[in-house]
Amino acid sequence: VVSSFRAPQLVPSGTTAQLGWTVTNQGIGTTSTGDWKDRVVLASDPAGSNVVADYGLIRHLGFLSPGAGYDRDVSLVIPDGL
């Protein structure tokens, strides 16, 4: 589960934004797989249906015990004209 997300409140189009998130295993057991990908998209709606930019997948390797997690930080260019 994405347990936290970090982003600036305002990022002008055509500039770079520093984003970050934390994924935490909130289940009762160790994850059943130790290999998955986090997808990063920019959408114009809260549901994420209208994708403006798809920044791709970021791979995670390693099982997560209950309560364990990991942090990711990325720099992404916000498209011009937004």
mmCIF file of C-alpha atoms in Angstrom:
data_model
loop_
_atom_site.group_PDB
_atom_site.id
_atom_site.type_symbol
_atom_site.label_atom_id
_atom_site.label_comp_id
_atom_site.label_asym_id
_atom_site.label_seq_id
_atom_site.Cartn_x
_atom_site.Cartn_y
_atom_site.Cartn_z
ATOM 1 C CA VAL A 1 0.000 0.000 0.000
ATOM 2 C CA VAL A 2 1.264 3.508 -0.774
ATOM 3 C CA SER A 3 1.240 4.812 2.791
ATOM 4 C CA SER A 4 2.565 8.296 2.033
ATOM 5 C CA PHE A 5 3.211 10.509 -0.977
ATOM 6 C CA ARG A 6 5.464 13.576 -1.162
ATOM 7 C CA ALA A 7 5.212 16.288 -3.809
ATOM 8 C CA PRO A 8 5.457 20.066 -3.955
ATOM 9 C CA GLN A 9 2.139 21.943 -3.909
ATOM 10 C CA LEU A 10 2.945 23.817 -7.115
ATOM 11 C CA VAL A 11 5.199 22.816 -10.013
ATOM 12 C CA PRO A 12 5.276 25.040 -13.108
ATOM 13 C CA SER A 13 5.007 23.221 -16.436
ATOM 14 C CA GLY A 14 8.305 22.476 -18.104
ATOM 15 C CA THR A 15 10.161 22.210 -14.783
ATOM 16 C CA THR A 16 11.373 19.292 -12.706
ATOM 17 C CA ALA A 17 9.417 18.039 -9.706
ATOM 18 C CA GLN A 18 10.855 16.006 -6.861
ATOM 19 C CA LEU A 19 8.350 13.304 -5.891
ATOM 20 C CA GLY A 20 8.510 10.545 -3.361
ATOM 21 C CA TRP A 21 6.389 7.829 -1.830
ATOM 22 C CA THR A 22 6.483 5.133 0.803
ATOM 23 C CA VAL A 23 5.107 1.635 0.261
ATOM 24 C CA THR A 24 4.238 -0.337 3.400
ATOM 25 C CA ASN A 25 3.109 -3.924 3.847
ATOM 26 C CA GLN A 26 -0.031 -3.514 5.948
ATOM 27 C CA GLY A 27 -0.912 -7.194 5.760
ATOM 28 C CA ILE A 28 -0.518 -9.945 8.342
ATOM 29 C CA GLY A 29 2.197 -11.847 6.493
ATOM 30 C CA THR A 30 5.243 -11.388 4.309
ATOM 31 C CA THR A 31 4.459 -10.393 0.718
ATOM 32 C CA SER A 32 3.896 -13.383 -1.540
ATOM 33 C CA THR A 33 6.291 -12.023 -4.143
ATOM 34 C CA GLY A 34 9.509 -10.082 -3.874
ATOM 35 C CA ASP A 35 9.415 -8.532 -7.330
ATOM 36 C CA TRP A 36 6.951 -5.863 -8.478
ATOM 37 C CA LYS A 37 6.828 -2.476 -10.154
ATOM 38 C CA ASP A 38 5.519 0.908 -9.066
ATOM 39 C CA ARG A 39 3.925 2.806 -11.964
ATOM 40 C CA VAL A 40 4.310 6.585 -12.046
ATOM 41 C CA VAL A 41 1.804 8.655 -14.021
ATOM 42 C CA LEU A 42 0.615 12.255 -14.060
ATOM 43 C CA ALA A 43 -3.160 12.497 -14.365
ATOM 44 C CA SER A 44 -5.515 15.447 -14.569
ATOM 45 C CA ASP A 45 -8.137 13.791 -12.358
ATOM 46 C CA PRO A 46 -7.956 12.330 -8.832
ATOM 47 C CA ALA A 47 -8.952 8.831 -10.021
ATOM 48 C CA GLY A 48 -5.987 8.731 -12.435
ATOM 49 C CA SER A 49 -8.196 8.020 -15.453
ATOM 50 C CA ASN A 50 -6.991 10.896 -17.642
ATOM 51 C CA VAL A 51 -3.241 10.230 -17.881
ATOM 52 C CA VAL A 52 -1.297 13.255 -19.098
ATOM 53 C CA ALA A 53 2.187 11.696 -18.839
ATOM 54 C CA ASP A 54 3.298 8.138 -18.141
ATOM 55 C CA TYR A 55 6.739 8.089 -16.523
ATOM 56 C CA GLY A 56 7.018 4.329 -16.561
ATOM 57 C CA LEU A 57 7.681 1.607 -14.045
ATOM 58 C CA ILE A 58 10.127 1.481 -11.155
ATOM 59 C CA ARG A 59 11.067 -2.026 -10.079
ATOM 60 C CA HIS A 60 11.188 -3.167 -6.468
ATOM 61 C CA LEU A 61 13.095 -6.307 -5.502
ATOM 62 C CA GLY A 62 12.683 -7.853 -2.083
ATOM 63 C CA PHE A 63 9.990 -9.339 0.117
ATOM 64 C CA LEU A 64 8.335 -7.121 2.724
ATOM 65 C CA SER A 65 7.538 -8.393 6.199
ATOM 66 C CA PRO A 66 4.420 -7.057 7.921
ATOM 67 C CA GLY A 67 4.969 -3.394 8.762
ATOM 68 C CA ALA A 68 8.073 -3.170 6.580
ATOM 69 C CA GLY A 69 8.304 -0.791 3.653
ATOM 70 C CA TYR A 70 10.496 1.167 1.320
ATOM 71 C CA ASP A 71 10.845 4.730 0.057
ATOM 72 C CA ARG A 72 11.223 5.887 -3.545
ATOM 73 C CA ASP A 73 12.254 9.340 -4.709
ATOM 74 C CA VAL A 74 12.235 10.491 -8.329
ATOM 75 C CA SER A 75 12.765 13.653 -10.354
ATOM 76 C CA LEU A 76 10.232 14.092 -13.155
ATOM 77 C CA VAL A 77 9.831 16.784 -15.795
ATOM 78 C CA ILE A 78 6.304 18.172 -15.885
ATOM 79 C CA PRO A 79 5.170 18.564 -19.511
ATOM 80 C CA ASP A 80 4.924 22.059 -21.008
ATOM 81 C CA GLY A 81 1.498 23.600 -21.258
ATOM 82 C CA LEU A 82 -0.061 22.271 -18.066
#
